[in-house]
C-alpha cells in the first residue's frame, strides 16, 4: 500500500495520530501537498461519506474520521498556504446556524489565508446576525457562509435579509458554498458569489475585493 493510500485508510479508521504522522512522513518524502490532500485525506473522507450514506458506518465513525481529517490538515496547512500574496482584505467566515460540518470551511479558511486574507473564523453553528456583527466590528470586506445540510441552507438567506434590514447589503461582498449549495440557490437568495471548492473560493474572493475597490 502506498503512503497516500495508508493516509486514506487510517483516516477512515479515525486514527488521528497515525494520520498526522503519515502526513508528516509524506511531506518529509517531498510528496506534493495537493496530492496528500486530494488522494489521501479527501479520498478517505469521501469513502467514509459513501459508507455513511449506505449505512455501513454511523455518526461516531464519521466523527472520528473527521477529527483525523482535521488533524492531518493541521500538519498540511503551512504547505497549502501559498506564500507571497499581498494582504488583500478581511474575511468573516463560518458554518451556518444548526450546522456542525467544518472540514470544507476549514479548507476555505486555509486557501483564503493563502490568498492574503485576514480571517475571522466564527466556527460552526453561526447565527446570521453574528456574521454581520463581526463584519461590522472588524471592518470586513467579505462574508463567507458554508452549509453542508439542505436544512441549514435557508440560514444564508436569513443573513442576507438581515443585511438588507440593517442597510448594510451593499457594504459587504457575500459568498456562499458547501456541498448542497449551487449557483441557482446563490442567485435566488441574492448572494454575490457561489463557489464550488476552496481554491475557487479564494480566487473569487480576491478578485471580488479587488474589483470592489477599483
Ligand atoms: Co454529516 N452529513 N451529518 N457529518 N457528513 C453529510 C453532509 C451528508 C451529505 C451525508 C449523507 O447522508 N450522505 C448528510 C447531509 C444530507 C443533506 O442535508 N442533504 C449529512 C447528515 C445527514 C448529517 C447528520 C444530520 C447525521 C445525523 O446526525 N443523523 C448530522 C448533522 C449534524 C449537524 O451539522 N447539525 C451530521 C453529522 C456529521 C459529523 C459531525 C459526524 C461529521 C462532521 C464533522 C466535522 O465537519 N467536523 C459529518 C461528516 C464528516 C459528513 C460527510 C461524511 C463529509 C463532509 C465533509 O467534510 N466533506 C458528509 C458526506 C459527504 O459530503 N460526502 C456528510 C469533505 C469537505 C472537504 O467537503 O464540506 O463539501 P465539503 O467542502 C468543500 C466544498 O463544498 C467547498 O469547499 C470544500 C472543499 O473544496 N465549500 C465551500 C465548503 N464550504 C464552502 C464555502 C464557500 C465556498 C466553498 O464559500 C463561503
mmCIF file of C-alpha atoms and ligand atoms in Angstrom:
data_model
loop_
_atom_site.group_PDB
_atom_site.id
_atom_site.type_symbol
_atom_site.label_atom_id
_atom_site.label_comp_id
_atom_site.label_asym_id
_atom_site.label_seq_id
_atom_site.Cartn_x
_atom_site.Cartn_y
_atom_site.Cartn_z
ATOM 1 C CA UNK A 1 0.000 0.000 0.000
ATOM 2 C CA UNK A 2 1.348 3.457 -0.886
ATOM 3 C CA UNK A 3 1.829 6.116 1.774
ATOM 4 C CA UNK A 4 -1.044 8.120 0.298
ATOM 5 C CA UNK A 5 -3.371 5.093 0.432
ATOM 6 C CA UNK A 6 -2.279 4.483 4.023
ATOM 7 C CA UNK A 7 -3.330 8.055 4.913
ATOM 8 C CA UNK A 8 -6.768 7.441 3.391
ATOM 9 C CA UNK A 9 -7.160 4.085 5.203
ATOM 10 C CA UNK A 10 -6.059 5.465 8.599
ATOM 11 C CA UNK A 11 -8.396 8.435 8.190
ATOM 12 C CA UNK A 12 -11.325 6.116 7.531
ATOM 13 C CA UNK A 13 -10.468 4.225 10.726
ATOM 14 C CA UNK A 14 -10.289 7.511 12.640
ATOM 15 C CA UNK A 15 -6.645 7.071 13.632
ATOM 16 C CA UNK A 16 -5.801 10.753 14.066
ATOM 17 C CA UNK A 17 -2.282 10.233 15.479
ATOM 18 C CA UNK A 18 -1.349 7.907 12.610
ATOM 19 C CA UNK A 19 -2.802 10.305 10.036
ATOM 20 C CA UNK A 20 -0.729 13.151 11.486
ATOM 21 C CA UNK A 21 2.448 11.056 11.452
ATOM 22 C CA UNK A 22 1.831 9.769 7.916
ATOM 23 C CA UNK A 23 1.093 13.250 6.538
ATOM 24 C CA UNK A 24 4.335 14.463 8.114
ATOM 25 C CA UNK A 25 6.190 11.474 6.618
ATOM 26 C CA UNK A 26 4.685 12.229 3.189
ATOM 27 C CA UNK A 27 5.850 15.851 3.440
ATOM 28 C CA UNK A 28 9.308 14.715 4.560
ATOM 29 C CA UNK A 29 9.415 12.493 1.484
ATOM 30 C CA UNK A 30 8.604 15.566 -0.633
ATOM 31 C CA UNK A 31 5.232 14.353 -1.847
ATOM 32 C CA UNK A 32 3.040 17.094 -3.334
ATOM 33 C CA UNK A 33 0.834 18.632 -0.569
ATOM 34 C CA UNK A 34 -2.101 18.820 -3.013
ATOM 35 C CA UNK A 35 -1.728 15.098 -3.746
ATOM 36 C CA UNK A 36 -1.646 14.355 0.004
ATOM 37 C CA UNK A 37 -4.824 16.427 0.415
ATOM 38 C CA UNK A 38 -6.758 15.132 -2.591
ATOM 39 C CA UNK A 39 -5.640 11.497 -2.897
ATOM 40 C CA UNK A 40 -5.086 10.893 0.812
ATOM 41 C CA UNK A 41 -7.231 12.992 3.161
ATOM 42 C CA UNK A 42 -10.152 13.900 0.884
ATOM 43 C CA UNK A 43 -10.234 10.434 -0.676
ATOM 44 C CA UNK A 44 -10.595 8.934 2.819
ATOM 45 C CA UNK A 45 -13.295 11.436 3.777
ATOM 46 C CA UNK A 46 -15.260 10.751 0.596
ATOM 47 C CA UNK A 47 -15.031 6.992 1.207
ATOM 48 C CA UNK A 48 -16.418 7.478 4.710
ATOM 49 C CA UNK A 49 -19.184 9.672 3.247
ATOM 50 C CA UNK A 50 -20.213 6.897 0.869
ATOM 51 C CA UNK A 51 -20.193 4.286 3.649
ATOM 52 C CA UNK A 52 -22.278 6.633 5.819
ATOM 53 C CA UNK A 53 -24.798 7.085 3.017
ATOM 54 C CA UNK A 54 -25.028 3.304 2.604
ATOM 55 C CA UNK A 55 -25.456 2.744 6.362
ATOM 56 C CA UNK A 56 -22.163 0.835 6.559
ATOM 57 C CA UNK A 57 -20.829 3.286 9.182
ATOM 58 C CA UNK A 58 -22.640 5.658 11.551
ATOM 59 C CA UNK A 59 -22.163 9.113 13.111
ATOM 60 C CA UNK A 60 -19.485 8.086 15.693
ATOM 61 C CA UNK A 61 -17.253 6.604 12.963
ATOM 62 C CA UNK A 62 -17.755 9.685 10.765
ATOM 63 C CA UNK A 63 -16.923 11.914 13.703
ATOM 64 C CA UNK A 64 -13.599 10.224 14.471
ATOM 65 C CA UNK A 65 -12.745 10.234 10.761
ATOM 66 C CA UNK A 66 -13.478 13.970 10.673
ATOM 67 C CA UNK A 67 -11.179 14.505 13.669
ATOM 68 C CA UNK A 68 -8.444 12.557 11.869
ATOM 69 C CA UNK A 69 -9.043 14.718 8.774
ATOM 70 C CA UNK A 70 -8.653 17.941 10.766
ATOM 71 C CA UNK A 71 -5.529 16.507 12.455
ATOM 72 C CA UNK A 72 -3.999 15.786 9.049
ATOM 73 C CA UNK A 73 -4.991 19.224 7.768
ATOM 74 C CA UNK A 74 -3.227 20.885 10.708
ATOM 75 C CA UNK A 75 0.069 19.357 9.532
ATOM 76 C CA UNK A 76 -0.606 20.192 5.900
ATOM 77 C CA UNK A 77 -1.826 23.763 6.447
ATOM 78 C CA UNK A 78 1.524 25.608 6.245
ATOM 79 C CA UNK A 79 2.303 23.857 2.971
ATOM 80 C CA UNK A 80 -1.099 24.561 1.432
ATOM 81 C CA UNK A 81 -0.990 28.242 2.191
ATOM 82 C CA UNK A 82 0.880 29.817 -0.674
ATOM 83 C CA UNK A 83 3.252 32.487 0.479
ATOM 84 C CA UNK A 84 3.885 35.817 -1.143
ATOM 85 C CA UNK A 85 0.370 37.125 -1.688
ATOM 86 C CA UNK A 86 -0.052 40.757 -0.661
ATOM 87 C CA UNK A 87 -2.682 41.363 2.070
ATOM 88 C CA UNK A 88 -5.952 41.801 0.210
ATOM 89 C CA UNK A 89 -8.661 42.283 2.830
ATOM 90 C CA UNK A 90 -10.632 40.886 5.731
ATOM 91 C CA UNK A 91 -12.977 37.914 5.563
ATOM 92 C CA UNK A 92 -15.551 36.757 8.103
ATOM 93 C CA UNK A 93 -16.355 33.085 7.712
ATOM 94 C CA UNK A 94 -18.346 30.356 9.442
ATOM 95 C CA UNK A 95 -20.646 27.386 9.030
ATOM 96 C CA UNK A 96 -24.278 28.452 9.294
ATOM 97 C CA UNK A 97 -26.668 28.050 12.211
ATOM 98 C CA UNK A 98 -27.602 24.463 13.033
ATOM 99 C CA UNK A 99 -24.718 23.043 11.012
ATOM 100 C CA UNK A 100 -21.643 21.442 12.606
ATOM 101 C CA UNK A 101 -19.711 20.481 9.462
ATOM 102 C CA UNK A 102 -16.418 22.360 9.394
ATOM 103 C CA UNK A 103 -13.928 20.458 7.257
ATOM 104 C CA UNK A 104 -14.798 22.229 3.991
ATOM 105 C CA UNK A 105 -14.997 25.582 5.784
ATOM 106 C CA UNK A 106 -11.544 24.960 7.297
ATOM 107 C CA UNK A 107 -10.158 24.286 3.825
ATOM 108 C CA UNK A 108 -11.674 27.519 2.540
ATOM 109 C CA UNK A 109 -10.053 29.344 5.505
ATOM 110 C CA UNK A 110 -6.648 27.936 4.564
ATOM 111 C CA UNK A 111 -6.991 28.962 0.919
ATOM 112 C CA UNK A 112 -8.264 32.435 1.850
ATOM 113 C CA UNK A 113 -5.249 32.880 4.141
ATOM 114 C CA UNK A 114 -3.054 31.825 1.240
ATOM 115 C CA UNK A 115 -4.781 34.407 -0.967
ATOM 116 C CA UNK A 116 -3.825 37.139 1.521
ATOM 117 C CA UNK A 117 -6.977 37.485 3.613
ATOM 118 C CA UNK A 118 -7.055 38.273 7.322
ATOM 119 C CA UNK A 119 -9.527 35.703 8.626
ATOM 120 C CA UNK A 120 -12.186 35.982 11.313
ATOM 121 C CA UNK A 121 -13.381 32.383 11.690
ATOM 122 C CA UNK A 122 -16.620 32.181 13.674
ATOM 123 C CA UNK A 123 -16.567 28.375 13.708
ATOM 124 C CA UNK A 124 -19.751 26.343 13.325
ATOM 125 C CA UNK A 125 -23.442 26.870 14.158
ATOM 126 C CA UNK A 126 -23.199 30.604 13.454
ATOM 127 C CA UNK A 127 -26.299 32.756 13.909
ATOM 128 C CA UNK A 128 -26.969 35.007 10.860
ATOM 129 C CA UNK A 129 -26.568 38.197 12.920
ATOM 130 C CA UNK A 130 -23.168 37.074 14.203
ATOM 131 C CA UNK A 131 -21.609 37.231 10.712
ATOM 132 C CA UNK A 132 -22.838 40.811 10.353
ATOM 133 C CA UNK A 133 -21.836 41.909 13.851
ATOM 134 C CA UNK A 134 -18.311 40.544 13.335
ATOM 135 C CA UNK A 135 -18.034 42.121 9.871
ATOM 136 C CA UNK A 136 -19.038 45.487 11.350
ATOM 137 C CA UNK A 137 -16.644 45.085 14.289
ATOM 138 C CA UNK A 138 -13.550 44.288 12.207
ATOM 139 C CA UNK A 139 -14.363 46.243 9.031
ATOM 140 C CA UNK A 140 -14.557 43.160 6.835
ATOM 141 C CA UNK A 141 -14.719 43.141 3.057
ATOM 142 C CA UNK A 142 -16.428 39.806 2.594
ATOM 143 C CA UNK A 143 -18.793 37.490 4.473
ATOM 144 C CA UNK A 144 -18.373 33.784 3.682
ATOM 145 C CA UNK A 145 -21.010 31.223 4.666
ATOM 146 C CA UNK A 146 -20.678 27.449 4.415
ATOM 147 C CA UNK A 147 -23.542 24.915 4.706
ATOM 148 C CA UNK A 148 -23.486 21.133 4.350
ATOM 149 C CA UNK A 149 -27.106 20.363 5.154
ATOM 150 C CA UNK A 150 -30.100 21.138 2.974
ATOM 151 C CA UNK A 151 -31.934 22.001 6.206
ATOM 152 C CA UNK A 152 -29.422 24.722 7.174
ATOM 153 C CA UNK A 153 -29.069 26.438 3.788
ATOM 154 C CA UNK A 154 -32.001 28.829 4.494
ATOM 155 C CA UNK A 155 -29.899 30.431 7.230
ATOM 156 C CA UNK A 156 -27.820 32.000 4.442
ATOM 157 C CA UNK A 157 -30.946 33.750 3.188
ATOM 158 C CA UNK A 158 -31.676 34.969 6.731
ATOM 159 C CA UNK A 159 -28.247 36.592 6.878
ATOM 160 C CA UNK A 160 -28.790 38.343 3.549
ATOM 161 C CA UNK A 161 -32.207 39.567 4.695
ATOM 162 C CA UNK A 162 -30.711 40.920 7.906
ATOM 163 C CA UNK A 163 -28.048 42.745 5.901
ATOM 164 C CA UNK A 164 -30.848 44.402 3.899
ATOM 165 C CA UNK A 165 -32.781 45.261 7.068
ATOM 166 C CA UNK A 166 -29.694 46.887 8.582
ATOM 167 C CA UNK A 167 -28.991 48.808 5.347
ATOM 168 C CA UNK A 168 -25.637 47.068 5.044
ATOM 169 C CA UNK A 169 -26.214 44.894 1.974
ATOM 170 C CA UNK A 170 -24.005 46.960 -0.358
ATOM 171 C CA UNK A 171 -21.223 47.252 2.204
ATOM 172 C CA UNK A 172 -20.212 43.581 2.070
ATOM 173 C CA UNK A 173 -19.481 41.003 -0.604
ATOM 174 C CA UNK A 174 -21.330 37.794 0.289
ATOM 175 C CA UNK A 175 -20.074 34.387 -0.848
ATOM 176 C CA UNK A 176 -21.792 31.058 -0.180
ATOM 177 C CA UNK A 177 -20.671 27.466 -0.631
ATOM 178 C CA UNK A 178 -20.862 23.885 0.599
ATOM 179 C CA UNK A 179 -21.909 20.588 -0.979
ATOM 180 C CA UNK A 180 -25.687 21.205 -1.293
ATOM 181 C CA UNK A 181 -25.318 24.859 -2.351
ATOM 182 C CA UNK A 182 -25.266 25.814 -6.032
ATOM 183 C CA UNK A 183 -25.257 28.811 -8.333
ATOM 184 C CA UNK A 184 -29.017 28.963 -8.722
ATOM 185 C CA UNK A 185 -29.571 28.873 -4.933
ATOM 186 C CA UNK A 186 -26.994 31.649 -4.512
ATOM 187 C CA UNK A 187 -28.773 33.778 -7.103
ATOM 188 C CA UNK A 188 -32.178 33.059 -5.586
ATOM 189 C CA UNK A 189 -31.143 34.307 -2.135
ATOM 190 C CA UNK A 190 -29.224 37.290 -3.545
ATOM 191 C CA UNK A 191 -25.654 36.261 -2.644
ATOM 192 C CA UNK A 192 -22.908 37.828 -4.739
ATOM 193 C CA UNK A 193 -20.938 34.659 -5.370
ATOM 194 C CA UNK A 194 -21.200 30.882 -5.176
ATOM 195 C CA UNK A 195 -18.004 28.869 -5.454
ATOM 196 C CA UNK A 196 -17.794 25.055 -5.544
ATOM 197 C CA UNK A 197 -14.438 24.483 -3.828
ATOM 198 C CA UNK A 198 -11.845 26.050 -1.570
ATOM 199 C CA UNK A 199 -9.428 27.064 -4.328
ATOM 200 C CA UNK A 200 -12.083 28.856 -6.403
ATOM 201 C CA UNK A 201 -13.474 30.442 -3.224
ATOM 202 C CA UNK A 202 -10.103 32.078 -2.515
ATOM 203 C CA UNK A 203 -9.567 33.145 -6.120
ATOM 204 C CA UNK A 204 -13.076 34.594 -6.427
ATOM 205 C CA UNK A 205 -12.874 36.376 -3.074
ATOM 206 C CA UNK A 206 -9.600 38.019 -4.051
ATOM 207 C CA UNK A 207 -10.912 39.135 -7.439
ATOM 208 C CA UNK A 208 -14.183 40.378 -5.923
ATOM 209 C CA UNK A 209 -12.455 42.535 -3.313
ATOM 210 C CA UNK A 210 -10.043 43.998 -5.868
ATOM 211 C CA UNK A 211 -12.954 44.744 -8.239
ATOM 212 C CA UNK A 212 -14.976 46.451 -5.495
ATOM 213 C CA UNK A 213 -12.020 48.640 -4.536
ATOM 214 C CA UNK A 214 -11.164 49.605 -8.128
HETATM 215 CO CO1 LIG B 1 -22.747 14.813 8.080
HETATM 216 N N1 LIG B 1 -23.936 14.806 6.530
HETATM 217 N N2 LIG B 1 -24.293 14.849 9.274
HETATM 218 N N3 LIG B 1 -21.435 14.701 9.498
HETATM 219 N N4 LIG B 1 -21.470 14.448 6.742
HETATM 220 C C1 LIG B 1 -23.311 14.897 5.194
HETATM 221 C C2 LIG B 1 -23.156 16.357 4.767
HETATM 222 C C3 LIG B 1 -24.334 14.087 4.307
HETATM 223 C C4 LIG B 1 -24.340 14.509 2.826
HETATM 224 C C5 LIG B 1 -24.064 12.584 4.480
HETATM 225 C C6 LIG B 1 -25.029 11.710 3.689
HETATM 226 O O1 LIG B 1 -26.123 11.468 4.115
HETATM 227 N N5 LIG B 1 -24.625 11.247 2.534
HETATM 228 C C7 LIG B 1 -25.692 14.401 5.051
HETATM 229 C C8 LIG B 1 -26.437 15.653 4.579
HETATM 230 C C9 LIG B 1 -27.677 15.344 3.783
HETATM 231 C C10 LIG B 1 -28.320 16.591 3.307
HETATM 232 O O2 LIG B 1 -28.606 17.509 4.031
HETATM 233 N N6 LIG B 1 -28.559 16.621 2.025
HETATM 234 C C11 LIG B 1 -25.231 14.516 6.489
HETATM 235 C C12 LIG B 1 -26.056 14.356 7.623
HETATM 236 C C13 LIG B 1 -27.489 13.911 7.349
HETATM 237 C C14 LIG B 1 -25.602 14.572 8.939
HETATM 238 C C15 LIG B 1 -26.400 14.457 10.256
HETATM 239 C C16 LIG B 1 -27.839 15.018 10.196
HETATM 240 C C17 LIG B 1 -26.365 12.952 10.638
HETATM 241 C C18 LIG B 1 -27.136 12.575 11.875
HETATM 242 O O3 LIG B 1 -26.914 13.080 12.934
HETATM 243 N N7 LIG B 1 -28.067 11.688 11.658
HETATM 244 C C19 LIG B 1 -25.529 15.228 11.255
HETATM 245 C C20 LIG B 1 -25.865 16.721 11.312
HETATM 246 C C21 LIG B 1 -25.095 17.433 12.385
HETATM 247 C C22 LIG B 1 -25.197 18.932 12.229
HETATM 248 O O4 LIG B 1 -24.453 19.535 11.487
HETATM 249 N N8 LIG B 1 -26.147 19.527 12.927
HETATM 250 C C23 LIG B 1 -24.176 15.035 10.619
HETATM 251 C C24 LIG B 1 -23.000 14.998 11.362
HETATM 252 C C25 LIG B 1 -21.731 14.829 10.825
HETATM 253 C C26 LIG B 1 -20.498 14.683 11.696
HETATM 254 C C27 LIG B 1 -20.482 15.628 12.891
HETATM 255 C C28 LIG B 1 -20.400 13.270 12.169
HETATM 256 C C29 LIG B 1 -19.357 14.948 10.615
HETATM 257 C C30 LIG B 1 -18.870 16.430 10.570
HETATM 258 C C31 LIG B 1 -17.600 16.644 11.370
HETATM 259 C C32 LIG B 1 -16.936 17.931 11.013
HETATM 260 O O5 LIG B 1 -17.135 18.560 9.966
HETATM 261 N N9 LIG B 1 -16.074 18.336 11.932
HETATM 262 C C33 LIG B 1 -20.088 14.676 9.305
HETATM 263 C C34 LIG B 1 -19.423 14.459 8.067
HETATM 264 C C35 LIG B 1 -17.924 14.385 8.103
HETATM 265 C C36 LIG B 1 -20.123 14.311 6.838
HETATM 266 C C37 LIG B 1 -19.585 13.887 5.442
HETATM 267 C C38 LIG B 1 -19.343 12.399 5.506
HETATM 268 C C39 LIG B 1 -18.340 14.570 4.947
HETATM 269 C C40 LIG B 1 -18.403 16.111 4.884
HETATM 270 C C41 LIG B 1 -17.026 16.641 4.584
HETATM 271 O O6 LIG B 1 -16.315 17.042 5.476
HETATM 272 N N10 LIG B 1 -16.589 16.581 3.289
HETATM 273 C C42 LIG B 1 -20.803 14.286 4.505
HETATM 274 C C43 LIG B 1 -20.949 13.385 3.295
HETATM 275 C C44 LIG B 1 -20.267 13.959 2.066
HETATM 276 O O7 LIG B 1 -20.079 15.147 1.937
HETATM 277 N N11 LIG B 1 -19.955 13.099 1.137
HETATM 278 C C45 LIG B 1 -21.932 14.429 5.460
HETATM 279 C C46 LIG B 1 -15.246 16.976 2.890
HETATM 280 C C47 LIG B 1 -15.199 18.504 2.681
HETATM 281 C C48 LIG B 1 -13.803 18.906 2.225
HETATM 282 O O8 LIG B 1 -16.106 18.820 1.654
HETATM 283 O O9 LIG B 1 -17.561 20.223 3.190
HETATM 284 O O10 LIG B 1 -18.285 19.745 0.793
HETATM 285 P P1 LIG B 1 -17.214 19.988 1.781
HETATM 286 O O11 LIG B 1 -16.414 21.301 1.339
HETATM 287 C C49 LIG B 1 -15.966 21.510 0.026
HETATM 288 C C50 LIG B 1 -16.946 22.290 -0.862
HETATM 289 O O12 LIG B 1 -18.304 22.059 -0.537
HETATM 290 C C51 LIG B 1 -16.497 23.710 -0.707
HETATM 291 O O13 LIG B 1 -15.099 23.628 -0.484
HETATM 292 C C52 LIG B 1 -14.757 22.414 0.171
HETATM 293 C C53 LIG B 1 -13.514 21.780 -0.427
HETATM 294 O O14 LIG B 1 -13.007 22.304 -1.540
HETATM 295 N N12 LIG B 1 -17.049 24.578 0.333
HETATM 296 C C54 LIG B 1 -17.153 25.925 0.117
HETATM 297 C C55 LIG B 1 -17.466 24.313 1.588
HETATM 298 N N13 LIG B 1 -17.847 25.434 2.190
HETATM 299 C C56 LIG B 1 -17.648 26.450 1.326
HETATM 300 C C57 LIG B 1 -17.854 27.831 1.441
HETATM 301 C C58 LIG B 1 -17.561 28.641 0.339
HETATM 302 C C59 LIG B 1 -17.074 28.089 -0.829
HETATM 303 C C60 LIG B 1 -16.851 26.727 -0.961
HETATM 304 O O15 LIG B 1 -17.727 29.968 0.337
HETATM 305 C C61 LIG B 1 -18.104 30.625 1.501
#
